[in-house]
Amino acid sequence: MICLLRVDHRLLHGQVAVSWTTAQHADCIFIVGDKVANDVTWRTTLKLGKPAGCKLVIKDMASAIEAINSGVTDKYRMLICVQTIADAKALIDGCPQITSLNLGNTKESSTTTEVTRQIFLEQEEIAMLKELIARGVEVEYRALCDDKKVDMSHLI
């Protein structure tokens, strides 16, 4: 069961490892992305942040889509973390059973627009989110699990 798909450029950190995992009763943190899956140092570092009693799985996009669609992940209560809006869209495109997206933190740059205190979006990311919303995907912003959901369709 997919409890949450979250975009957070930091992937696994205190908010995710403690707050979100506990709130979602997750027993598996599934980190998806080609960059992280192919970076030995990054994978090793992420394993250090894994909470006790929770499985950590790190896969590239194609393998993650295959695993989710095959049903092999159904036995877990998964919190899926991706680093970018593009990765989230690719995962949703490949796994139609994912119908909700949480935005937590995205990186600020000279070409991004500040949408919230923690969400900075490129124009192409805004277009991707609008497309997902038009397809019926819930796109919401919450930095912390106890925060009120903010519907991104009102912000972009």
XYZ file of C-alpha atoms in Angstrom:
156
model
C 0.000 0.000 0.000
C 1.301 3.429 -0.912
C 0.711 5.742 2.038
C 2.342 8.809 0.561
C 4.341 9.946 -2.458
C 6.457 12.904 -1.370
C 8.735 15.253 -3.304
C 11.576 16.354 -1.064
C 14.968 17.223 -2.530
C 16.598 15.985 0.693
C 14.886 12.569 0.370
C 15.382 10.931 3.786
C 15.881 13.246 6.763
C 14.378 13.763 10.217
C 10.921 14.888 9.081
C 10.541 11.863 6.843
C 12.319 9.311 9.023
C 10.428 10.195 12.192
C 7.382 12.392 11.646
C 6.010 11.199 8.303
C 6.865 7.529 8.813
C 5.136 7.509 12.200
C 2.080 9.474 11.043
C 1.588 7.214 8.012
C 2.318 4.029 10.009
C 4.806 3.227 7.243
C 6.992 0.141 7.509
C 8.929 0.868 4.314
C 10.579 3.980 2.946
C 10.938 3.598 -0.812
C 13.374 6.065 -2.354
C 13.054 6.325 -6.112
C 15.386 8.019 -8.558
C 18.021 7.158 -11.119
C 20.645 9.470 -9.582
C 20.358 8.156 -6.039
C 20.066 4.519 -7.118
C 23.370 4.793 -8.990
C 25.309 6.665 -6.299
C 26.920 4.264 -3.801
C 27.905 6.997 -1.355
C 24.452 8.544 -1.345
C 22.758 5.151 -0.853
C 25.090 4.381 2.067
C 24.363 7.755 3.670
C 20.596 7.273 3.317
C 20.821 3.883 5.020
C 22.258 5.620 8.088
C 19.092 7.723 8.388
C 16.676 4.814 8.192
C 14.487 4.522 11.289
C 14.608 1.284 13.260
C 11.902 -1.185 12.322
C 11.412 0.317 8.891
C 12.661 -1.169 5.642
C 14.558 1.084 3.244
C 14.433 0.353 -0.480
C 16.266 2.448 -3.077
C 15.509 1.835 -6.749
C 15.917 3.525 -10.103
C 12.719 4.723 -11.770
C 12.179 1.790 -14.151
C 12.750 -0.804 -11.411
C 10.486 1.065 -8.996
C 7.632 1.246 -11.512
C 8.054 -2.450 -12.255
C 8.078 -3.371 -8.545
C 4.996 -1.290 -7.714
C 3.014 -2.564 -10.696
C 3.995 -6.196 -10.084
C 2.411 -6.133 -6.631
C 5.636 -7.140 -4.856
C 5.446 -3.942 -2.775
C 1.801 -4.424 -1.768
C 2.777 -6.100 1.518
C 4.331 -2.858 2.805
C 2.882 0.436 4.010
C 5.179 2.551 1.842
C 6.226 6.138 2.049
C 7.739 6.902 -1.361
C 10.254 9.739 -1.606
C 11.469 11.303 -4.831
C 13.761 14.269 -5.279
C 12.031 16.155 -8.091
C 8.644 16.970 -9.603
C 9.823 15.237 -12.807
C 10.536 12.031 -10.869
C 7.123 12.218 -9.190
C 5.399 12.680 -12.545
C 7.323 9.776 -14.090
C 6.322 7.537 -11.192
C 2.671 8.603 -11.397
C 2.709 8.172 -15.188
C 4.057 4.637 -14.750
C 1.861 3.693 -11.783
C -1.734 4.821 -12.318
C -2.656 3.585 -8.823
C -0.798 6.618 -7.393
C -3.442 9.329 -7.171
C -1.950 11.769 -4.677
C 1.277 13.755 -4.476
C 2.688 15.604 -1.470
C 5.127 18.448 -2.046
C 7.497 18.921 0.859
C 10.661 20.735 -0.207
C 12.114 21.693 -3.564
C 15.342 23.503 -4.315
C 15.470 27.224 -4.901
C 17.466 28.545 -7.834
C 17.746 31.717 -9.877
C 15.174 30.317 -12.339
C 12.526 29.116 -9.871
C 9.395 30.838 -8.657
C 8.702 30.758 -4.920
C 5.267 29.222 -4.417
C 5.531 28.622 -0.666
C 8.305 29.054 1.868
C 9.615 25.603 0.913
C 8.385 25.079 -2.641
C 10.267 26.643 -5.544
C 9.213 25.629 -9.044
C 10.566 25.925 -12.562
C 8.002 26.824 -15.238
C 8.131 23.286 -16.655
C 7.443 21.880 -13.162
C 4.377 24.101 -12.834
C 3.180 22.730 -16.187
C 3.760 19.147 -14.983
C 1.795 19.766 -11.794
C -1.055 21.406 -13.713
C -1.165 18.365 -16.006
C -1.332 15.990 -13.027
C -4.095 18.069 -11.424
C -6.039 18.103 -14.704
C -5.791 14.289 -14.745
C -7.350 14.115 -11.276
C -4.208 13.631 -9.189
C -4.396 15.338 -5.802
C -1.362 17.625 -5.514
C -0.932 19.060 -2.043
C 1.691 20.891 -0.045
C 2.534 20.007 3.550
C 5.975 20.349 5.032
C 5.051 18.475 8.203
C 2.512 15.695 8.581
C 0.516 17.717 11.148
C 0.224 20.701 8.808
C -3.078 21.314 7.062
C -3.089 20.138 3.432
C -2.810 23.002 0.983
C -4.265 22.296 -2.460
C -1.556 23.253 -4.947
C -4.118 24.025 -7.662
C -4.826 27.262 -5.776
C -1.126 28.241 -5.704
C 0.084 27.578 -9.247
